Coordinates of N, CA and C in Angstrom, one line a residue:
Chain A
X1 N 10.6 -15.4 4.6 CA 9.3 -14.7 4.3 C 9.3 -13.4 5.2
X2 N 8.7 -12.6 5.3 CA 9.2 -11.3 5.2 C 7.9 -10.5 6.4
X3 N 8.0 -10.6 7.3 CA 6.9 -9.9 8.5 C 7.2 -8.8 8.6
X4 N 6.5 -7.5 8.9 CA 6.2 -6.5 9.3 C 5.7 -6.2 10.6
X5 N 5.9 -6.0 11.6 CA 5.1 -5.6 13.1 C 5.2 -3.9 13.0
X6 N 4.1 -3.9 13.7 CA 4.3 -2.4 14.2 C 4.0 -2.2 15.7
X7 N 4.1 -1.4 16.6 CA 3.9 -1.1 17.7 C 4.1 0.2 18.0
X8 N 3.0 1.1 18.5 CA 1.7 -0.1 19.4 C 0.9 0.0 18.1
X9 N -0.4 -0.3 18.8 CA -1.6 -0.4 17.4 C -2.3 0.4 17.5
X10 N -2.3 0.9 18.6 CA -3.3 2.6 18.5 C -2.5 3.1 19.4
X11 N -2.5 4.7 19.5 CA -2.1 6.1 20.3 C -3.0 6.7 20.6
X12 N -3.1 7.3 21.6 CA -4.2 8.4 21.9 C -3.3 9.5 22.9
X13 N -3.3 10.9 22.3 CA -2.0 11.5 22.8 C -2.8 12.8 22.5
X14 N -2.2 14.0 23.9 CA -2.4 15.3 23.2 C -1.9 16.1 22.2
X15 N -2.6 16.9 22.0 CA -2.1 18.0 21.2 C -0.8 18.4 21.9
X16 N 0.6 18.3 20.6 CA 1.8 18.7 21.2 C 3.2 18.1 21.6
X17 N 2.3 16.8 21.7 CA 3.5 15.9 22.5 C 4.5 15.3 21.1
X18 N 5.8 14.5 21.5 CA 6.5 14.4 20.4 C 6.5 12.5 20.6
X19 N 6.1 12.3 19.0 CA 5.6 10.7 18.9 C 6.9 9.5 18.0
X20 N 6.6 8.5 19.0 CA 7.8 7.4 18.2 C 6.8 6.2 17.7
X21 N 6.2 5.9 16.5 CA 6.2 4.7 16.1 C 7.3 3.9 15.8
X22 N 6.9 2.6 15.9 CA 8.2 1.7 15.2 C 7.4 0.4 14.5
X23 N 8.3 -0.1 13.9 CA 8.2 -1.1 12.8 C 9.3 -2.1 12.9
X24 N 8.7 -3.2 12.9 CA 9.8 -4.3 12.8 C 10.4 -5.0 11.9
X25 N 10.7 -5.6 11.0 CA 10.8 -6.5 9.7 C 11.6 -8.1 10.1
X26 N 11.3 -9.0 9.6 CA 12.3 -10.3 10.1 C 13.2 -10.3 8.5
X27 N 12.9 -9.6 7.2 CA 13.9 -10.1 6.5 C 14.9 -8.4 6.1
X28 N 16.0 -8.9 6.6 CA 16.6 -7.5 6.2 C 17.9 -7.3 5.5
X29 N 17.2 -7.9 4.4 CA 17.5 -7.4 2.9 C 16.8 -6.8 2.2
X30 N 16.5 -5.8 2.7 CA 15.3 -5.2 1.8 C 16.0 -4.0 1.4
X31 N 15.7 -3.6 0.2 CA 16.0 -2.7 -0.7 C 15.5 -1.1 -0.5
X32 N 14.2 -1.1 0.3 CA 14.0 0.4 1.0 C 13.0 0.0 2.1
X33 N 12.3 1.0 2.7 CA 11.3 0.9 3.3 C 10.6 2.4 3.7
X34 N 8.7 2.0 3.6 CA 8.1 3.3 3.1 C 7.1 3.4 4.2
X35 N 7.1 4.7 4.9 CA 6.2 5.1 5.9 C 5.0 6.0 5.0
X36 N 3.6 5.3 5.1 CA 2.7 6.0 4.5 C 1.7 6.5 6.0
X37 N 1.1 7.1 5.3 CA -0.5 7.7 6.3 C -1.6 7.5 5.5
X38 N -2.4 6.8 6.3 CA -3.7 6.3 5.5 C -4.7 7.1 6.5
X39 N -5.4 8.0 6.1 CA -6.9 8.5 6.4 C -8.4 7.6 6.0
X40 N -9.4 7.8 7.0 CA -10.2 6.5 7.3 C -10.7 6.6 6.0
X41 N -11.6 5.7 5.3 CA -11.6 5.4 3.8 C -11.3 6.1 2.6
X42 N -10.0 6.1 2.8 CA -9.0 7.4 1.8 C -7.6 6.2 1.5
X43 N -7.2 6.3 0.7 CA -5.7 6.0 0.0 C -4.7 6.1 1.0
X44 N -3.5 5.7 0.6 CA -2.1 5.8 0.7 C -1.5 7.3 0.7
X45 N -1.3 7.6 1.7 CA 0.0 8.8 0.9 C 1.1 8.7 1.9
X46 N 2.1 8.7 0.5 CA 3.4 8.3 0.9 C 3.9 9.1 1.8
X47 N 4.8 9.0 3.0 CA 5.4 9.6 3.9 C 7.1 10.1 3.5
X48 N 7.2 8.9 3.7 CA 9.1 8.9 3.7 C 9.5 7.6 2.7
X49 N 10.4 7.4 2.1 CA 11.1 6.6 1.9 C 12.5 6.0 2.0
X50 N 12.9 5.7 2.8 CA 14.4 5.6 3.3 C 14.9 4.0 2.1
X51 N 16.1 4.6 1.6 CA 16.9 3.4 0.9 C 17.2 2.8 2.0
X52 N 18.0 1.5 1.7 CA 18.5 0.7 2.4 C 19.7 1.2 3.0
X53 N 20.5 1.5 2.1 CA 22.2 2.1 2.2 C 21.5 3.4 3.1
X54 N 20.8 4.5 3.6 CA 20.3 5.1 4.2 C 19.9 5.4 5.9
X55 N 20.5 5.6 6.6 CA 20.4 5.6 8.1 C 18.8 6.7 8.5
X56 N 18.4 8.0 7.5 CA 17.4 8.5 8.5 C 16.9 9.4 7.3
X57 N 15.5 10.0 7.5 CA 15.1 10.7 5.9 C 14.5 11.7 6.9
X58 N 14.3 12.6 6.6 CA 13.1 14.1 7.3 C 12.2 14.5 6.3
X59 N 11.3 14.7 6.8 CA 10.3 15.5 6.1 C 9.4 16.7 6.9
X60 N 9.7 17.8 7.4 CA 9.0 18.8 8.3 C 9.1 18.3 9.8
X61 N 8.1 17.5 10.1 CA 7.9 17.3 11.5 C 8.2 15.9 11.8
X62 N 8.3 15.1 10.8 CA 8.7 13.9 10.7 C 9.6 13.3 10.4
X63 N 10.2 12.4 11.1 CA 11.6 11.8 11.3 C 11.8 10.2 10.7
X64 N 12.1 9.9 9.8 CA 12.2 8.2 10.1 C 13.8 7.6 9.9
X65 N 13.7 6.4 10.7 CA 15.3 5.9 11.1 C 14.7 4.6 10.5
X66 N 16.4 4.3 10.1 CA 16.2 2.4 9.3 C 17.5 2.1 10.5
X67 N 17.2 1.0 11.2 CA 18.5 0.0 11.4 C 18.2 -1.4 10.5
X68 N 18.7 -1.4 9.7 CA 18.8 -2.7 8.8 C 18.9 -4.1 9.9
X69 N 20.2 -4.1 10.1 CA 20.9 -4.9 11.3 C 20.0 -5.5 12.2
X70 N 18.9 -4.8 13.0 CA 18.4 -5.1 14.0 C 16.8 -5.0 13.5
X71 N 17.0 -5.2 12.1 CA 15.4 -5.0 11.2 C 14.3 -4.0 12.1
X72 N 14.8 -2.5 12.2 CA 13.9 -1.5 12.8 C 14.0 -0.3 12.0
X73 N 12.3 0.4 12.5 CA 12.4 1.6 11.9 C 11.4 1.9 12.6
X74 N 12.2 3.5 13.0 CA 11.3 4.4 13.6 C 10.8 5.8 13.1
X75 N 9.5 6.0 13.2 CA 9.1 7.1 12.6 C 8.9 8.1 13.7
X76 N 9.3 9.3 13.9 CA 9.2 10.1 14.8 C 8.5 11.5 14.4
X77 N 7.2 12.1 14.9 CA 6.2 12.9 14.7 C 7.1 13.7 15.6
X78 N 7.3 15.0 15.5 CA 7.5 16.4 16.6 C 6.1 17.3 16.5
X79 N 6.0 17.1 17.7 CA 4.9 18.6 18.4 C 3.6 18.2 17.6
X80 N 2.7 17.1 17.8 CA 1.6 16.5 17.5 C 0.6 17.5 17.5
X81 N -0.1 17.4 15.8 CA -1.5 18.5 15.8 C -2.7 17.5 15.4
X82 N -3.8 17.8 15.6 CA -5.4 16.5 15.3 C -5.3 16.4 14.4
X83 N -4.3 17.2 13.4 CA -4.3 16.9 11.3 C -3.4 15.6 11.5
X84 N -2.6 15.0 12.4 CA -1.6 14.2 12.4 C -2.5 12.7 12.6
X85 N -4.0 12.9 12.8 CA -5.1 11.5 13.5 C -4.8 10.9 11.8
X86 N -4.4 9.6 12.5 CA -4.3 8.4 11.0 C -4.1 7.3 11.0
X87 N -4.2 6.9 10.2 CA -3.4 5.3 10.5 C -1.9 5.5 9.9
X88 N -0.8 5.2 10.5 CA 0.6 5.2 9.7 C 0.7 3.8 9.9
X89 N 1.0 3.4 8.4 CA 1.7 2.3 8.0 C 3.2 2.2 7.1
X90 N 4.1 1.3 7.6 CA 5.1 1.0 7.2 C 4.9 -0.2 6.4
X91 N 5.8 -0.1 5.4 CA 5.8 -1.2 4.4 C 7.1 -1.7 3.8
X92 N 7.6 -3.2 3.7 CA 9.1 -3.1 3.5 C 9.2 -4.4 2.5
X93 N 9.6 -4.2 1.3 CA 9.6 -5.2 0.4 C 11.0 -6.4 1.1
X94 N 10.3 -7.3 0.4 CA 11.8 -8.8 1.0 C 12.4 -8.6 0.0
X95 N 13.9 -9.3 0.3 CA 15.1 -8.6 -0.4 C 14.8 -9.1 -2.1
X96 N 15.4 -8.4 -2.6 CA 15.4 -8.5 -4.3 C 13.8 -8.3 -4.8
X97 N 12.5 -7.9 -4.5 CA 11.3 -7.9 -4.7 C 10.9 -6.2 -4.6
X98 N 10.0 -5.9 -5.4 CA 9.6 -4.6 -5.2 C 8.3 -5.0 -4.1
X99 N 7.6 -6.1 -4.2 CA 6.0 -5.7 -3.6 C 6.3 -5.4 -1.9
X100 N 5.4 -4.8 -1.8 CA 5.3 -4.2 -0.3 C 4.7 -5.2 0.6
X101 N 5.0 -5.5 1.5 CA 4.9 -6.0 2.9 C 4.5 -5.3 3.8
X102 N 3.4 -5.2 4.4 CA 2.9 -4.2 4.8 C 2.5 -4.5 6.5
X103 N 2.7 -3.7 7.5 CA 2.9 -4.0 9.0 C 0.5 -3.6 8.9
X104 N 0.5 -3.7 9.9 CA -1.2 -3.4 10.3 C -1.4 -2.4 10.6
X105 N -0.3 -1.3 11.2 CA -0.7 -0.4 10.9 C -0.4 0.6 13.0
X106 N 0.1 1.3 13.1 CA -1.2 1.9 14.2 C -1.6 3.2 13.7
X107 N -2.8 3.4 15.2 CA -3.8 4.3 14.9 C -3.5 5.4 15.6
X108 N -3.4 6.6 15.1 CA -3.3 7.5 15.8 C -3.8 8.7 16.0
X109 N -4.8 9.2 17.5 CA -5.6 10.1 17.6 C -4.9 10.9 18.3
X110 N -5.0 12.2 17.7 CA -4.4 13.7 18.5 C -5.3 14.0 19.0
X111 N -5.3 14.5 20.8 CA -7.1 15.1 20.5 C -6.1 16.8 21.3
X112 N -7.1 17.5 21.2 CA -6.9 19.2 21.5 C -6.7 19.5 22.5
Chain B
X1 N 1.5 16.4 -13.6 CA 2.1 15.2 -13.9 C 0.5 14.3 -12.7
X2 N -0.2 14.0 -13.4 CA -1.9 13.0 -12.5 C -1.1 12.6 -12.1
X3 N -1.5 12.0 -10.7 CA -1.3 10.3 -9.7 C -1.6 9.3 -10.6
X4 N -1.8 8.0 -9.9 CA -2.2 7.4 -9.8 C -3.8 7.3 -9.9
X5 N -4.6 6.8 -11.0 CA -5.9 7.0 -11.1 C -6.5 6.0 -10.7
X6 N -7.7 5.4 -10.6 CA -8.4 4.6 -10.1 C -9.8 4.6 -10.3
X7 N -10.4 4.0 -11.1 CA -11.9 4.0 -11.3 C -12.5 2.6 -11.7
X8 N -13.7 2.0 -11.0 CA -14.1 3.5 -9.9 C -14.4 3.3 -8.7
X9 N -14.6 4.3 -8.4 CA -14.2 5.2 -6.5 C -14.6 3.7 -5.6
X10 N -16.2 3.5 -6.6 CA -16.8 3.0 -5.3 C -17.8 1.9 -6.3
X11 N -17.7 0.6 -6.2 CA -18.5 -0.4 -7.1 C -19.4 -1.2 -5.9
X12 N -20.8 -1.2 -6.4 CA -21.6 -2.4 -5.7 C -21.8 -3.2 -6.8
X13 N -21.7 -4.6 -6.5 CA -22.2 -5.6 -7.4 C -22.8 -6.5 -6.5
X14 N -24.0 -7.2 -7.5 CA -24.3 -8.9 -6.2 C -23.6 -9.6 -6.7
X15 N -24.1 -10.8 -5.7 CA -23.3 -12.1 -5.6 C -23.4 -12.6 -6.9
X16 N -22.1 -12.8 -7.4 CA -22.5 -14.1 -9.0 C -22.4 -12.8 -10.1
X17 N -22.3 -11.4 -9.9 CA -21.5 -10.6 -10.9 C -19.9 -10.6 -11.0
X18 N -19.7 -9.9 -12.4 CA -18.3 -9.8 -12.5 C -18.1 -8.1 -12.1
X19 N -16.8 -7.9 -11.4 CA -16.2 -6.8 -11.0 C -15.3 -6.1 -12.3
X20 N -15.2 -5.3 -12.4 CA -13.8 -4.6 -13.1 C -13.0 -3.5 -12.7
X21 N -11.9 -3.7 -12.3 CA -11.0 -2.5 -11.9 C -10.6 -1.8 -12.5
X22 N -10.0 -0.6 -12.5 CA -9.1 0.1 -13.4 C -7.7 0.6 -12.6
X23 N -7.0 0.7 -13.4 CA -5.7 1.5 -12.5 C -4.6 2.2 -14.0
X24 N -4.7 3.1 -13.5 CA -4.0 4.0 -15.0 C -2.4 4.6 -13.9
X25 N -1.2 4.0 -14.1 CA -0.4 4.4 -12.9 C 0.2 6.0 -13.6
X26 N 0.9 6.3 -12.8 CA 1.2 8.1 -13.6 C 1.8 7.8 -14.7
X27 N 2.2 8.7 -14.9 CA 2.5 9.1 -16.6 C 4.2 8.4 -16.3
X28 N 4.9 7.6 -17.3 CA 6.2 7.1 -17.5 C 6.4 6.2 -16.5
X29 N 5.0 5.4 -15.9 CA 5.5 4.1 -14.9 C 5.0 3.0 -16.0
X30 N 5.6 2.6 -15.2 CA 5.6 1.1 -16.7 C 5.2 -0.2 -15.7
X31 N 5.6 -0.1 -14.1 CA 4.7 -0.9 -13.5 C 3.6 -0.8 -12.5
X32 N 2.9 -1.9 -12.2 CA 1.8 -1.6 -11.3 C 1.6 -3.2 -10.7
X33 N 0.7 -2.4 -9.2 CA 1.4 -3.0 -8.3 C -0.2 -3.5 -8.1
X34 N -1.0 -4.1 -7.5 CA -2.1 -4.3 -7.3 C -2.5 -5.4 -5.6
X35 N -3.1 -4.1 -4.4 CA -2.9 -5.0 -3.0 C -5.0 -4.6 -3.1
X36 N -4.8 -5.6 -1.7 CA -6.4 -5.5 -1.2 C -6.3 -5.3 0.3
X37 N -7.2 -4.6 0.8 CA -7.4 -4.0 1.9 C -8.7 -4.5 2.1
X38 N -9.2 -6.1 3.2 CA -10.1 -6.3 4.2 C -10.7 -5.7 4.8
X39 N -11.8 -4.9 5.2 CA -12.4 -4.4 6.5 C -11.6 -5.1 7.4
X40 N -11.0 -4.1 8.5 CA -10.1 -4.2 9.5 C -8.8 -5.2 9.3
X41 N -8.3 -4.9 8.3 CA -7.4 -6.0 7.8 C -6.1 -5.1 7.3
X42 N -5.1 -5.5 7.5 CA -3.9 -4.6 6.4 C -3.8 -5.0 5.1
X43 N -3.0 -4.5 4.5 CA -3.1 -4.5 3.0 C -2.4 -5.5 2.3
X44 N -2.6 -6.5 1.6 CA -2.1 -7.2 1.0 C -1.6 -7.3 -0.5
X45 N -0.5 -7.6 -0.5 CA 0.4 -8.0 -2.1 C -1.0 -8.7 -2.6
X46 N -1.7 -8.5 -4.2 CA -1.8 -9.4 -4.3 C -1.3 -9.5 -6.0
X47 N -0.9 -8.7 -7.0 CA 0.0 -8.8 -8.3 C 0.7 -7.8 -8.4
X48 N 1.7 -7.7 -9.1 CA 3.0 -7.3 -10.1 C 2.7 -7.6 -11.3
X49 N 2.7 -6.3 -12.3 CA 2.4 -6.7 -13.7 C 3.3 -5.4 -14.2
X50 N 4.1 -5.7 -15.5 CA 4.4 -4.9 -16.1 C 3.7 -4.8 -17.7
X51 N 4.1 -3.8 -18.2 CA 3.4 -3.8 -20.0 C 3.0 -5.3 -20.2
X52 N 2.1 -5.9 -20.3 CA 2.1 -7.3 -21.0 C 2.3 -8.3 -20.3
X53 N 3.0 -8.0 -19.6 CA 3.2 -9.2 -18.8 C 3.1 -9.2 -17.4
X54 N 2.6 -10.5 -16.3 CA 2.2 -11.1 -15.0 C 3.5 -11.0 -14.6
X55 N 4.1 -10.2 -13.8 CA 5.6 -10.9 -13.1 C 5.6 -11.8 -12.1
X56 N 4.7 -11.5 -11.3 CA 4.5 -12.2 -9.9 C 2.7 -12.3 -9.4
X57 N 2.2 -13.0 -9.2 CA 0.8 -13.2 -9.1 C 0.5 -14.5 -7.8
X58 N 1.9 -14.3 -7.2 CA 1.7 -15.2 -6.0 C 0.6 -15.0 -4.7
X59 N 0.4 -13.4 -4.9 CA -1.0 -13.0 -3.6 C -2.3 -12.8 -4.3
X60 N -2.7 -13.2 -5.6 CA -3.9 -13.7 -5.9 C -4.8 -15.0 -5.7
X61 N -5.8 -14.7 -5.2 CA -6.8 -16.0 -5.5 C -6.6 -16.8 -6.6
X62 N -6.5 -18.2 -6.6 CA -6.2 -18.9 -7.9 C -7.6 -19.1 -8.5
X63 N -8.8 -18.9 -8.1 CA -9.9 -19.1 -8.6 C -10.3 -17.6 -9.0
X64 N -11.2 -17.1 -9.9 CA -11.9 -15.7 -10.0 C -11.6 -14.7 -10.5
X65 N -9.8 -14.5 -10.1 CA -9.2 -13.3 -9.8 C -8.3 -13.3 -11.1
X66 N -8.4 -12.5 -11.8 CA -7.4 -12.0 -13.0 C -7.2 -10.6 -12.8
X67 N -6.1 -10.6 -13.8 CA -5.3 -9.1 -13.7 C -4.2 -9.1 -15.2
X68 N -4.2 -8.0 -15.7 CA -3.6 -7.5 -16.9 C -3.2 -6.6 -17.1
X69 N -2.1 -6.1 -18.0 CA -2.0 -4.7 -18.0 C -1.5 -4.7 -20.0
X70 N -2.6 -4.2 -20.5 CA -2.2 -4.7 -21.9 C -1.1 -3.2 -22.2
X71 N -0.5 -3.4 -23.8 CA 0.1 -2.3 -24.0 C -0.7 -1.2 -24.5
X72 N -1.4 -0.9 -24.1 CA -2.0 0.2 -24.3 C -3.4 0.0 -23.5
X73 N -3.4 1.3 -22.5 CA -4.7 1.2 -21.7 C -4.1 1.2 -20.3
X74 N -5.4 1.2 -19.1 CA -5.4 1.2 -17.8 C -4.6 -0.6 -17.6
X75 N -4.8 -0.5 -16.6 CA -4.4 -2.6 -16.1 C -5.5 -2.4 -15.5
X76 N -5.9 -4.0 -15.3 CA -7.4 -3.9 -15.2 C -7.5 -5.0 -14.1
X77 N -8.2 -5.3 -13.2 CA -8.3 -6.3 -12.4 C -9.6 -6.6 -12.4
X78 N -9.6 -7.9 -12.4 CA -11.0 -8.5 -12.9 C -11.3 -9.5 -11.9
X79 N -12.7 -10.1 -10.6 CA -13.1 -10.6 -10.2 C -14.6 -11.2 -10.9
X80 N -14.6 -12.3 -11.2 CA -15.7 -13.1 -11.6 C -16.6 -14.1 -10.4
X81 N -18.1 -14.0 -10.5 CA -19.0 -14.4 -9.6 C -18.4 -14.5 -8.5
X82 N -18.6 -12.8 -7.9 CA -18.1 -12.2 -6.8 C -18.9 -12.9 -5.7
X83 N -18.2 -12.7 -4.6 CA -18.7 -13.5 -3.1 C -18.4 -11.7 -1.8
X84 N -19.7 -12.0 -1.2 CA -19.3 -11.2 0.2 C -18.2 -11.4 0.5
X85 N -17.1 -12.2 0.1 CA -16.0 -12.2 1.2 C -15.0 -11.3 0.2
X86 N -15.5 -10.9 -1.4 CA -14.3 -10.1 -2.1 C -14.9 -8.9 -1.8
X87 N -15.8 -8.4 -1.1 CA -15.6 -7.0 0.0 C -14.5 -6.6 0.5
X88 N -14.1 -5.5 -0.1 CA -12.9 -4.6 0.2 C -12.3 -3.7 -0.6
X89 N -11.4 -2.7 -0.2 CA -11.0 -1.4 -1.0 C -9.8 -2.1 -1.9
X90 N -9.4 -1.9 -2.8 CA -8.4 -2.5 -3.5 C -7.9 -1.4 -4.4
X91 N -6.4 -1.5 -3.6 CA -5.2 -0.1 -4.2 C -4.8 -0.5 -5.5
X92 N -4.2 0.1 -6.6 CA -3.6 -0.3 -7.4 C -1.6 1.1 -7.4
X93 N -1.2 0.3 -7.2 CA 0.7 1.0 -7.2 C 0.8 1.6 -8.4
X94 N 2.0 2.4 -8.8 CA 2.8 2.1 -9.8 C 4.4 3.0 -9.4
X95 N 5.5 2.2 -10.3 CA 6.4 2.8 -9.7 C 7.6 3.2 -10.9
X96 N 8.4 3.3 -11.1 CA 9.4 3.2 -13.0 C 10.6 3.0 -12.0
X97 N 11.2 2.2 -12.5 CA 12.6 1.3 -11.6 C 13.4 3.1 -11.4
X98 N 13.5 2.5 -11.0 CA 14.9 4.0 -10.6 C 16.0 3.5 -9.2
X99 N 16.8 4.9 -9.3 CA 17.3 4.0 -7.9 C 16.5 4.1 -6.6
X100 N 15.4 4.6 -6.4 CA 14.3 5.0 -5.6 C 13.4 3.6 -5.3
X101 N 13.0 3.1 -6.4 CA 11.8 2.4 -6.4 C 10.9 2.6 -5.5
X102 N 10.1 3.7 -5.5 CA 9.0 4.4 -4.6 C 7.8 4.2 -4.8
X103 N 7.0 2.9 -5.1 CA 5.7 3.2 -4.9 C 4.8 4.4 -4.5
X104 N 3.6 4.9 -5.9 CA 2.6 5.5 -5.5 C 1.4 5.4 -5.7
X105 N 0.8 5.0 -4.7 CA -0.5 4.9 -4.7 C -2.2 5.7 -5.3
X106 N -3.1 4.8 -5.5 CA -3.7 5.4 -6.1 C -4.9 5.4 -5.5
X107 N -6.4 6.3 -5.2 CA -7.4 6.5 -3.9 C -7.8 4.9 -4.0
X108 N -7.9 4.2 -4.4 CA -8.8 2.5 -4.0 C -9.9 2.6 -4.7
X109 N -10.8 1.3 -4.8 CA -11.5 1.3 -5.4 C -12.0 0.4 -4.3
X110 N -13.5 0.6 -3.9 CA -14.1 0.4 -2.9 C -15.2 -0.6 -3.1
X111 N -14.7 -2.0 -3.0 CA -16.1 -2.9 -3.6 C -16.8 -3.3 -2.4
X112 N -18.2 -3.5 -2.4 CA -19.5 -3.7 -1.6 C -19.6 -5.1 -2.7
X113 N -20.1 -6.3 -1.9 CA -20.7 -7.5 -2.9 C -22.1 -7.5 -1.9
X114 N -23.3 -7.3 -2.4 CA -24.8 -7.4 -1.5 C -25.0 -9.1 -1.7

């Protein structure tokens, strides 16, 4: 069965600084795994997607790593702005399944 | 090319009404994914449905809770003689197999039960 951790569960960090969440999984056969940002009573929006066969994805200021092997992933924020305050959640289907498994989330405040 | 749609935004019903969801996934997805989000809770699996058919319906309530997605039309999730405790935002996915399989989400639908 297929767990998700994340760590920590909330941030509180200045404007600027350069940020590492991580995510754990216990089943790692998983087929991809997806870093979203959720805004407070707002939707999903997708972040990154990293395949499995896949070591690291970018997107502007953001970084995410998969080690399969040691079931981790890290999402890495450069040079933190208050647009960056959210919840990021990672989510990682168990092997052969599309549905998402979803970690709790942390919370993240940039302040000025 | 729309998202992922969702209506609507925001539903109150009382106790002992039926709910109805909508989820229209983008244009050329053929599945959809259906989780619930608790006040202060993470998000949970709770169906897989493709055209016509239930694939997986293992994170629904076995009492209340139905879900469909006919061949033609939105997929629909349906809660019968709702209770305060089916308070909560409820996403609907969709994704088209590729070598990607990228879920995308759609804004929620926000139920209040008084």
């Amino acid at each position: 069965k297929q767990e998700v951790t994340q760590i920590p569960a909330a941030l509180s960090v200045p404007e600027g600084e350069n940020l590492v969440l991580n995510c754990s999984f216990t089943d790692s056969a998983i087929y991809n795994l997806q870093w979203f940002r959720q805004d407070p009573g707002k939707g999903l929006t997708s972040l990154l997607l990293i395949q499995s066969s896949q070591r690291e994805q970018t997107s502007g200021r953001l970084n995410a790593s998969l080690d399969k092997s040691s079931g981790r992933s890290t999402l890495y924020i450069a040079a933190s702005q208050p647009g960056d305050s959210a919840t990021y959640l990672c989510a990682a289907p168990p092997g052969g399944y599309n549905k998402l498994i979803f970690g709790a989330g942390t919370r993240l405040a940039v302040h000025p | 090319n729309a998202g992922v749609m969702q209506n609507p935004r925001h539903l109150v019903r009382r106790r002992g009404q039926e709910a109805r969801l909508r989820c229209s996934p983008m244009k050329g997805h053929s599945h959809v994914y259906w989780y619930r989000q608790l006040p202060e809770e993470g998000l949970k699996f709770m169906v897989y449905l493709q055209k016509e058919n239930i694939i997986d319906e293992s994170g629904m309530p076995k009492e209340r809770f139905s879900a469909e997605f006919p061949k033609e039309g939105p997929s629909i999730l349906r809660i019968q003689q709702v209770v305060r405790g089916d308070s909560a935002a409820y996403f609907c996915a969709s994704l088209t197999v590729s070598s990607y399989n990228e879920q995308f989400f759609g804004p929620g639908t926000r139920l209040t039960v008084l």
